[in-house]
PDB file of C-alpha atoms in Angstrom:
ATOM      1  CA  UNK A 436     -23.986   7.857  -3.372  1.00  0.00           C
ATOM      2  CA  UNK A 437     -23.979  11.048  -5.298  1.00  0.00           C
ATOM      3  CA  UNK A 438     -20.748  11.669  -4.060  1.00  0.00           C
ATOM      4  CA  UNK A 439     -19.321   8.250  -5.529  1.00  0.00           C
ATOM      5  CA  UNK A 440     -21.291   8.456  -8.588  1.00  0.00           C
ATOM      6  CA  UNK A 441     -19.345  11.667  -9.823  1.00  0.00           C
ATOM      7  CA  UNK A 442     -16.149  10.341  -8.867  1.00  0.00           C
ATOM      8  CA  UNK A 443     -16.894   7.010 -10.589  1.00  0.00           C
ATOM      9  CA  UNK A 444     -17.922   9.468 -13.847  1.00  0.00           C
ATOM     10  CA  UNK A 445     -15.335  12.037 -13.303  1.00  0.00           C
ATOM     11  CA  UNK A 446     -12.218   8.999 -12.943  1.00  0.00           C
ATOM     12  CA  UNK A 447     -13.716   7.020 -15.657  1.00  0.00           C
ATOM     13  CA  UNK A 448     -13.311  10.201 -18.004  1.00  0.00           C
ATOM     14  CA  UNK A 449      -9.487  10.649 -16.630  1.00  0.00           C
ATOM     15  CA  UNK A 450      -8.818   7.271 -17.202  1.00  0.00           C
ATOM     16  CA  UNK A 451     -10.278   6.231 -20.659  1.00  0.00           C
ATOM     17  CA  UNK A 452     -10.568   9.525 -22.522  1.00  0.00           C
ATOM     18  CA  UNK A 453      -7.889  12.182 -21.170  1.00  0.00           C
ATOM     19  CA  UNK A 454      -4.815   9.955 -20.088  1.00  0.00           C
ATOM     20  CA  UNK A 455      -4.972   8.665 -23.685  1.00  0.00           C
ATOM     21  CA  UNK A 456      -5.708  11.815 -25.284  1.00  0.00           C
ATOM     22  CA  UNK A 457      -2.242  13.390 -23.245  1.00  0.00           C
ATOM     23  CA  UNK A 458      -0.259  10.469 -23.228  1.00  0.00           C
ATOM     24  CA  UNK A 459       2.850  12.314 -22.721  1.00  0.00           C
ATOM     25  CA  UNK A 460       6.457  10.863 -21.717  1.00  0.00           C
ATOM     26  CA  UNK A 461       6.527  12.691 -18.050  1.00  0.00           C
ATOM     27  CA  UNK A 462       9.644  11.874 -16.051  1.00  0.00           C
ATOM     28  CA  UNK A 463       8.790   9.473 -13.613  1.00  0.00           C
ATOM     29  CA  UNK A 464       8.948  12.522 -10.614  1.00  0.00           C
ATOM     30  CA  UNK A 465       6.804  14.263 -12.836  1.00  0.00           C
ATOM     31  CA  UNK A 466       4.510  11.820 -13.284  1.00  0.00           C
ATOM     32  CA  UNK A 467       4.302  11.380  -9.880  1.00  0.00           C
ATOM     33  CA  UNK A 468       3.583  14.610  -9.114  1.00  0.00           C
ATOM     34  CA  UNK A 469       1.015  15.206 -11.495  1.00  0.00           C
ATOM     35  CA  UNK A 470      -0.746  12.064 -10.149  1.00  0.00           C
ATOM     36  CA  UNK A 471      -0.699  13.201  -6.945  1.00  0.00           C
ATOM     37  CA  UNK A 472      -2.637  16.377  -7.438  1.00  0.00           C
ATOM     38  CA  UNK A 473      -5.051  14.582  -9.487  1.00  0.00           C
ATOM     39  CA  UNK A 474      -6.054  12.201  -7.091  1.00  0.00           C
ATOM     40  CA  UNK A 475      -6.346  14.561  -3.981  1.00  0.00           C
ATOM     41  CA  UNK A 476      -8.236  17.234  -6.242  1.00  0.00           C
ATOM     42  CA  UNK A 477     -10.854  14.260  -7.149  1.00  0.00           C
ATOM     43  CA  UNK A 478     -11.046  11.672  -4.302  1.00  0.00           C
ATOM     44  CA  UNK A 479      -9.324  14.194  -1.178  1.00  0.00           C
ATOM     45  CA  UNK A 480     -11.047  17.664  -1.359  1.00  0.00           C
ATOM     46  CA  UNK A 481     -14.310  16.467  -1.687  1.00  0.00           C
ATOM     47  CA  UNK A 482     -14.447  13.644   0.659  1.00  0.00           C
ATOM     48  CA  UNK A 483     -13.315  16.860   3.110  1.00  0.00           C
ATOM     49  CA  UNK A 484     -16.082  19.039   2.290  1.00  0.00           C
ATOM     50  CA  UNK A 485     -18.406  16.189   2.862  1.00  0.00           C
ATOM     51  CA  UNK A 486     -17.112  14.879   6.175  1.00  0.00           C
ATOM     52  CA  UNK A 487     -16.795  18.331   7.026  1.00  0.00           C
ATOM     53  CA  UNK A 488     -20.375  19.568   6.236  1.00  0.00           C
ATOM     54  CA  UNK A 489     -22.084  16.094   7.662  1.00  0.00           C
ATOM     55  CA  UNK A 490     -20.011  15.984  10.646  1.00  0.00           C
ATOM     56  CA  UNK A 491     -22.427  15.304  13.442  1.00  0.00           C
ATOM     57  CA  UNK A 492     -24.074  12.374  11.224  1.00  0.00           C
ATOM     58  CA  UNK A 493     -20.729  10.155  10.464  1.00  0.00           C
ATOM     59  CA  UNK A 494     -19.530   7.472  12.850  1.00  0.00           C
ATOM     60  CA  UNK A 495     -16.261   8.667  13.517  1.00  0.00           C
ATOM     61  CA  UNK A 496     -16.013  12.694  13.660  1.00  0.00           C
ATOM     62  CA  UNK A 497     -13.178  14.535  12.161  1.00  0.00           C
ATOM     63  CA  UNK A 498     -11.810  15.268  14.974  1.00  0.00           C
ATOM     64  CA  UNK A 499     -11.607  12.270  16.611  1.00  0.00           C
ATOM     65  CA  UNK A 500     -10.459  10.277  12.987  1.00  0.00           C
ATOM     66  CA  UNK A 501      -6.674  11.544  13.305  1.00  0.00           C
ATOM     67  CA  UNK A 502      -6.406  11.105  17.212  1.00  0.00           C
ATOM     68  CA  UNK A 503      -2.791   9.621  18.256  1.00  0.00           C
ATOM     69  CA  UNK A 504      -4.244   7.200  20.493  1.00  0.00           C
ATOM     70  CA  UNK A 505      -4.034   3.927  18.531  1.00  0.00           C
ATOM     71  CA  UNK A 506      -2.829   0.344  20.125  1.00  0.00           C
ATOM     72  CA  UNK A 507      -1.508  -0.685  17.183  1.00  0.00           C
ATOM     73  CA  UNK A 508      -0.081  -4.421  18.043  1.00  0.00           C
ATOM     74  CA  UNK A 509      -3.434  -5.799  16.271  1.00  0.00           C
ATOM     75  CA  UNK A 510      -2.950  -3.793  13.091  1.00  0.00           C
ATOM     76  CA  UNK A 511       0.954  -4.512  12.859  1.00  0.00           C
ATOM     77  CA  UNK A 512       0.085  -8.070  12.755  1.00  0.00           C
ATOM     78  CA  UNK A 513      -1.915  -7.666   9.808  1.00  0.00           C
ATOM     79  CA  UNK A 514       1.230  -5.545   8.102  1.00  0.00           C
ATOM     80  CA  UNK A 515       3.618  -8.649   8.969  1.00  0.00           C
ATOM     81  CA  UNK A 516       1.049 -10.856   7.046  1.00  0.00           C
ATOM     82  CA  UNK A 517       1.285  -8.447   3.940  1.00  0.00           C
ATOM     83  CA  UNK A 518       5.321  -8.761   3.997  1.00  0.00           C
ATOM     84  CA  UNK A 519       4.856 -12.401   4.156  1.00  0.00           C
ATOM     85  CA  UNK A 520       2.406 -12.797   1.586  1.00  0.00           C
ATOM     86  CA  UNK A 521       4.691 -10.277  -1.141  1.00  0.00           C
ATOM     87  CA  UNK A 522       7.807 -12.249   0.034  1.00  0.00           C
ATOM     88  CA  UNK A 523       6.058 -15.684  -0.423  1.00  0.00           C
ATOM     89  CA  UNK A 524       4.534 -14.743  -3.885  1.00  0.00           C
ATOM     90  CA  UNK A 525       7.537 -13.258  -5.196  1.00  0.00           C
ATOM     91  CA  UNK A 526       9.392 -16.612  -4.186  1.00  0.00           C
ATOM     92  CA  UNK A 527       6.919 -18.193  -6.354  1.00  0.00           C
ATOM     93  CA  UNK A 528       7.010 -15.993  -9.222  1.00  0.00           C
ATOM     94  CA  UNK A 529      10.651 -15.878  -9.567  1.00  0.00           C
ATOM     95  CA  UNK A 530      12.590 -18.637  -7.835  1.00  0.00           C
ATOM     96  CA  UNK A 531      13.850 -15.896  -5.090  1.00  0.00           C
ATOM     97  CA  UNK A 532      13.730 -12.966  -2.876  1.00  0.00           C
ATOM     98  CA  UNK A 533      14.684  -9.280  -4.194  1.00  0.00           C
ATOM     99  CA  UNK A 534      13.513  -5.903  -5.090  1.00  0.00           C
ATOM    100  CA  UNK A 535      11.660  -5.698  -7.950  1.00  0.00           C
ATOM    101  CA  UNK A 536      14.522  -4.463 -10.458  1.00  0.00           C
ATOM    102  CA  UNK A 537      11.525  -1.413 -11.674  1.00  0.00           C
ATOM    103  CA  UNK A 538      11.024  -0.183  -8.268  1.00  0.00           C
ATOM    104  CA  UNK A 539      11.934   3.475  -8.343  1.00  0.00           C
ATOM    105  CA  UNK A 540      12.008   6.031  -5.427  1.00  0.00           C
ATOM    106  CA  UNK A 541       9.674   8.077  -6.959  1.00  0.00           C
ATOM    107  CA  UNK A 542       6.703   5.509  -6.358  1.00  0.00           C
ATOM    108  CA  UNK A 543       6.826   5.950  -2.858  1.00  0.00           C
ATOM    109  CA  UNK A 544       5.209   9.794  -3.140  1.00  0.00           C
ATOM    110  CA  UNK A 545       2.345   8.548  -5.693  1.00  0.00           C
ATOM    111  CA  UNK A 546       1.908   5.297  -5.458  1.00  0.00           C
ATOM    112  CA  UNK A 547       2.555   4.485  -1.744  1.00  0.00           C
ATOM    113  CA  UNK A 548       1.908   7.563   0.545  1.00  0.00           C
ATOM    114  CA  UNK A 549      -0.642  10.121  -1.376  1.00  0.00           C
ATOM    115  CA  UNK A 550      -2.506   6.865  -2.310  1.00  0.00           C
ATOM    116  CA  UNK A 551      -2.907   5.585   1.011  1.00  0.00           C
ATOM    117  CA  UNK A 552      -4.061   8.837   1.898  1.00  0.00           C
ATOM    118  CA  UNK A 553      -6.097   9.965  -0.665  1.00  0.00           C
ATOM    119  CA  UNK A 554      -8.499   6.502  -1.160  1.00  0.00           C
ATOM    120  CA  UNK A 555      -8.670   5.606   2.979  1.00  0.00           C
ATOM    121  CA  UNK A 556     -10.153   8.941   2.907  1.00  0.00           C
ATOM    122  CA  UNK A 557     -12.733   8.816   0.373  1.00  0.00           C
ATOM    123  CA  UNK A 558     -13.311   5.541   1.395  1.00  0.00           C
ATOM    124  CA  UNK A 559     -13.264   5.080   4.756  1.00  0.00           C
ATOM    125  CA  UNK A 560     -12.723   8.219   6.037  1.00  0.00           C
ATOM    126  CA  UNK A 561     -16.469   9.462   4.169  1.00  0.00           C
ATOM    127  CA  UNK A 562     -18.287   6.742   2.112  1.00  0.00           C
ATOM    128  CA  UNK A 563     -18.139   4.225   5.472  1.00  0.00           C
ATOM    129  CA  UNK A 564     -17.782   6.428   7.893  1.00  0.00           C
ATOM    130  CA  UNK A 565     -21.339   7.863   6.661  1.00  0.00           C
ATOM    131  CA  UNK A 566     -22.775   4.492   5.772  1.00  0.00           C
ATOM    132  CA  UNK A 567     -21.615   2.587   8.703  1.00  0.00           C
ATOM    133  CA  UNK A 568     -24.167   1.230  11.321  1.00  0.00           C
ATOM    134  CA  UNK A 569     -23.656  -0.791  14.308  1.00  0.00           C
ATOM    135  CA  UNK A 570     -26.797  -3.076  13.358  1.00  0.00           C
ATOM    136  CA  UNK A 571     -25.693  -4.136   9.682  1.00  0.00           C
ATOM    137  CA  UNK A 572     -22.097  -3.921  10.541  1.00  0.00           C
ATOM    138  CA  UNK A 573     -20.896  -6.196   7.565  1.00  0.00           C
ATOM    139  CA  UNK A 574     -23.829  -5.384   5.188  1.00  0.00           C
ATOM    140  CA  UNK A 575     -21.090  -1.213   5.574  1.00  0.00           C
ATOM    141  CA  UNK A 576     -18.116  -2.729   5.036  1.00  0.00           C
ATOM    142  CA  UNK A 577     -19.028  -5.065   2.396  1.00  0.00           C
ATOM    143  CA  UNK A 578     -20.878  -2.259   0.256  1.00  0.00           C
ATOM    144  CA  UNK A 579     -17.935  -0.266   0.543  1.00  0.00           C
ATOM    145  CA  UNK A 580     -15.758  -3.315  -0.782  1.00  0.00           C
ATOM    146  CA  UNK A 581     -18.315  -3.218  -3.597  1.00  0.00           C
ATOM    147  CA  UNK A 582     -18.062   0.401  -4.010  1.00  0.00           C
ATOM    148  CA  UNK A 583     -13.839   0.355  -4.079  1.00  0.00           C
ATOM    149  CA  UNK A 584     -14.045  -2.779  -6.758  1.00  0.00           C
ATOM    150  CA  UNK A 585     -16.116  -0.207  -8.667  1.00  0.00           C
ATOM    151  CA  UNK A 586     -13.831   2.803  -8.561  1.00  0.00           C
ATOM    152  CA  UNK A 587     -10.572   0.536  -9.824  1.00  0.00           C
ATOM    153  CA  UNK A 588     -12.584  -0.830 -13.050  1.00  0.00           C
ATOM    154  CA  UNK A 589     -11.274   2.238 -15.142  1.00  0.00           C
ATOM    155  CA  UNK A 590      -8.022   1.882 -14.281  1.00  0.00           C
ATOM    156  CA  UNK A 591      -8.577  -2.393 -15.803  1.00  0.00           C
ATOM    157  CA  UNK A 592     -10.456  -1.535 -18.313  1.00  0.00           C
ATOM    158  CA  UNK A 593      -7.471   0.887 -19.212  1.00  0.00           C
ATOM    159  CA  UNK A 594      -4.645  -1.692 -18.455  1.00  0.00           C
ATOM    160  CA  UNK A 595      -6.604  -3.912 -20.608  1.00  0.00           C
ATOM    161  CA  UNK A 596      -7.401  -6.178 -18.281  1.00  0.00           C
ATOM    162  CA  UNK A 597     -11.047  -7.428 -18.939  1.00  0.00           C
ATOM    163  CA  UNK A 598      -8.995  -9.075 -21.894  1.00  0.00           C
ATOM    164  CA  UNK A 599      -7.693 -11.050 -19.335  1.00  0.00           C
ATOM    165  CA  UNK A 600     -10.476 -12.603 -17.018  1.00  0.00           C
ATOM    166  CA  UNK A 601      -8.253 -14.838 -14.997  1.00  0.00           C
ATOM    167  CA  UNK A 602      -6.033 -11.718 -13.472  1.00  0.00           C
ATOM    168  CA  UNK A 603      -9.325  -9.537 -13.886  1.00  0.00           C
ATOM    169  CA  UNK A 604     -10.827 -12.040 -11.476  1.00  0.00           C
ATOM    170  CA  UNK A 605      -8.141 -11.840  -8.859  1.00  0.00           C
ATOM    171  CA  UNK A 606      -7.596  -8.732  -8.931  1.00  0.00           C
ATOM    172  CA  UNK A 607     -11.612  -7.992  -7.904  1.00  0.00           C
ATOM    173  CA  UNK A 608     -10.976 -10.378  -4.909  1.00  0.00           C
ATOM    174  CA  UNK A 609      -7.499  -8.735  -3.906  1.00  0.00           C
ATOM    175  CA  UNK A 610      -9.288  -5.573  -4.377  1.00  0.00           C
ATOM    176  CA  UNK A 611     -12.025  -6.465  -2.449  1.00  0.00           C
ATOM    177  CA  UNK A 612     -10.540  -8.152   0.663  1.00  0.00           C
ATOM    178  CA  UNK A 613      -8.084  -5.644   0.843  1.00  0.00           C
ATOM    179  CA  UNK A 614     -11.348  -3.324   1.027  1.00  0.00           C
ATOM    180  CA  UNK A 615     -12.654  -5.312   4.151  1.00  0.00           C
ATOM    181  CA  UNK A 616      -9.558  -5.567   6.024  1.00  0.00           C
ATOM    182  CA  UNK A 617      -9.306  -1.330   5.980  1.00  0.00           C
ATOM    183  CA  UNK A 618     -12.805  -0.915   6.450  1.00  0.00           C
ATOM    184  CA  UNK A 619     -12.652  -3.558   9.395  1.00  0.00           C
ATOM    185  CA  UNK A 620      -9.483  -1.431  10.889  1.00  0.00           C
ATOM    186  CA  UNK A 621     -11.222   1.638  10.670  1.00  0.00           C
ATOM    187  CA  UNK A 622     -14.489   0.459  12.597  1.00  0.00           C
ATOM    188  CA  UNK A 623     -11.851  -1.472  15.050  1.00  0.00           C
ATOM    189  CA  UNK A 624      -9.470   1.618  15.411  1.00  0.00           C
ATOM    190  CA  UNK A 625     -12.053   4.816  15.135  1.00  0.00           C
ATOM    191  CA  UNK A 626      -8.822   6.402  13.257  1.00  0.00           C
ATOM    192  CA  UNK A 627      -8.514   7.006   9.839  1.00  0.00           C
ATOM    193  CA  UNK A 628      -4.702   7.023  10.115  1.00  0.00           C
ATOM    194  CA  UNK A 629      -4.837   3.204  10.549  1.00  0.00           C
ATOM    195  CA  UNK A 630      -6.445   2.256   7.175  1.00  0.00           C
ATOM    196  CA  UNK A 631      -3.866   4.893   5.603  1.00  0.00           C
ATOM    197  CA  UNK A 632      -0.841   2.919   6.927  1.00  0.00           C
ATOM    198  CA  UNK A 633      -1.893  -0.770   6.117  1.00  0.00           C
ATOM    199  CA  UNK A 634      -2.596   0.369   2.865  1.00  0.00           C
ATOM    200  CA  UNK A 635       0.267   1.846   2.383  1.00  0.00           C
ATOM    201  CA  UNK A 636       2.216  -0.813   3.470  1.00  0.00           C
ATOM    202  CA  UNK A 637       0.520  -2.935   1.195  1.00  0.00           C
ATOM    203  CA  UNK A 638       1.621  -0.623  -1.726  1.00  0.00           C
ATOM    204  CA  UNK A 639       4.707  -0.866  -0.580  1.00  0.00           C
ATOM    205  CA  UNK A 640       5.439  -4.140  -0.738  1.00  0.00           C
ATOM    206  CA  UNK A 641       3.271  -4.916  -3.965  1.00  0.00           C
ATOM    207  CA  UNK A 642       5.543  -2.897  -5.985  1.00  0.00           C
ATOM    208  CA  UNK A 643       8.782  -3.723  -3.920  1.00  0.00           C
ATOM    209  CA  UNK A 644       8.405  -7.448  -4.874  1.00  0.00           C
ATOM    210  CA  UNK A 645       5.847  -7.627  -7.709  1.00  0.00           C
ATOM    211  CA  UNK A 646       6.214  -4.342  -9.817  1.00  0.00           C
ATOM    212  CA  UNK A 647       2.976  -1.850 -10.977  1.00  0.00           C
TER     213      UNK A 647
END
């Protein structure tokens, strides 16, 4: 919890005091770059030290979280359901099927793969891997849902979005399924790896179809 709280300060203050204060017109490889670093200085390297230092007391030990081992047949099923879902909704939305005409290459680096990474860590990889316990199985996973709504309310209130309680409210259940289904495929899988990739698919085909 101490852990989360400083991140929860620390992003609030990049979020709604020095991204407005250095609003600069980056290049969109240099913003993506420089959003990178941010987020595995803040949410990466620590999460490491932690799950480094309290080892022996987390569910899944670092060296067993990146093992190769993985049946993944159950976990590409949920991936197909995230393609269908983007490719229904952007029928929908706009009448037919396309990439979004904003999708850029250099989203994939920020947006898609260092994200992924960076939060399945944090989150899974240390705030339920050190929660987690077999006997209040979904009382874990559905603090840490809580806990990942929590982190992204900067980022809204930034966007402006608690101007806007409809999308406010679906994007805290999004959000927060999203936060069980990687939780759930970390507990299923024992590998952090897993989480990493459906979220990055998810990514993926958010801003493939829909746009950021």
């Amino acid at each position: 919890m101490f852990y989360y709280g400083v991140l929860l300060l620390v992003w609030s203050i990049r979020e709604l005091v020095i991204r407005p204060l250095f609003d600069v017109d980056f290049n969109v490889w240099q913003d993506a770059v420089i959003s990178t670093i941010i987020k595995v200085l803040v949410w990466t390297l620590p999460a490491f030290f932690y799950v480094r230092h309290y080892e022996e007391c987390l569910y899944v030990p670092l060296k067993k979280m990146f093992s190769m081992k993985i049946k993944w047949l159950p976990y590409l099923g949920i991936i197909a359901s995230f393609f269908l879902y983007h490719l229904t909704g952007a029928f929908i939305t706009y009448g037919k099927i396309g990439i979004n005409e904003h999708f850029h290459l250099s989203s994939l680096p920020g947006v898609v793969l260092f994200v992924g990474i960076t939060e399945e860590f944090a989150f899974r990889g240390w705030l339920l891997n050190s929660t987690f316990r077999e006997e209040k199985k979904w009382q874990s996973i559905l603090l840490n849902a809580l806990l990942f709504v929590g982190i992204h309310f900067p980022i809204w209130l930034h966007r402006g979005l608690f101007y806007e309680p409809n999308l406010l409210l679906q994007d805290v259940l999004v959000v927060f399924i999203l936060s069980v289904i990687f939780s759930w495929s970390f507990i299923k899988s024992k590998n952090i790896l897993v989480p990493m990739l459906i979220h990055m698919c998810w990514n993926l085909f958010d801003i493939l179809f829909f746009g950021t």
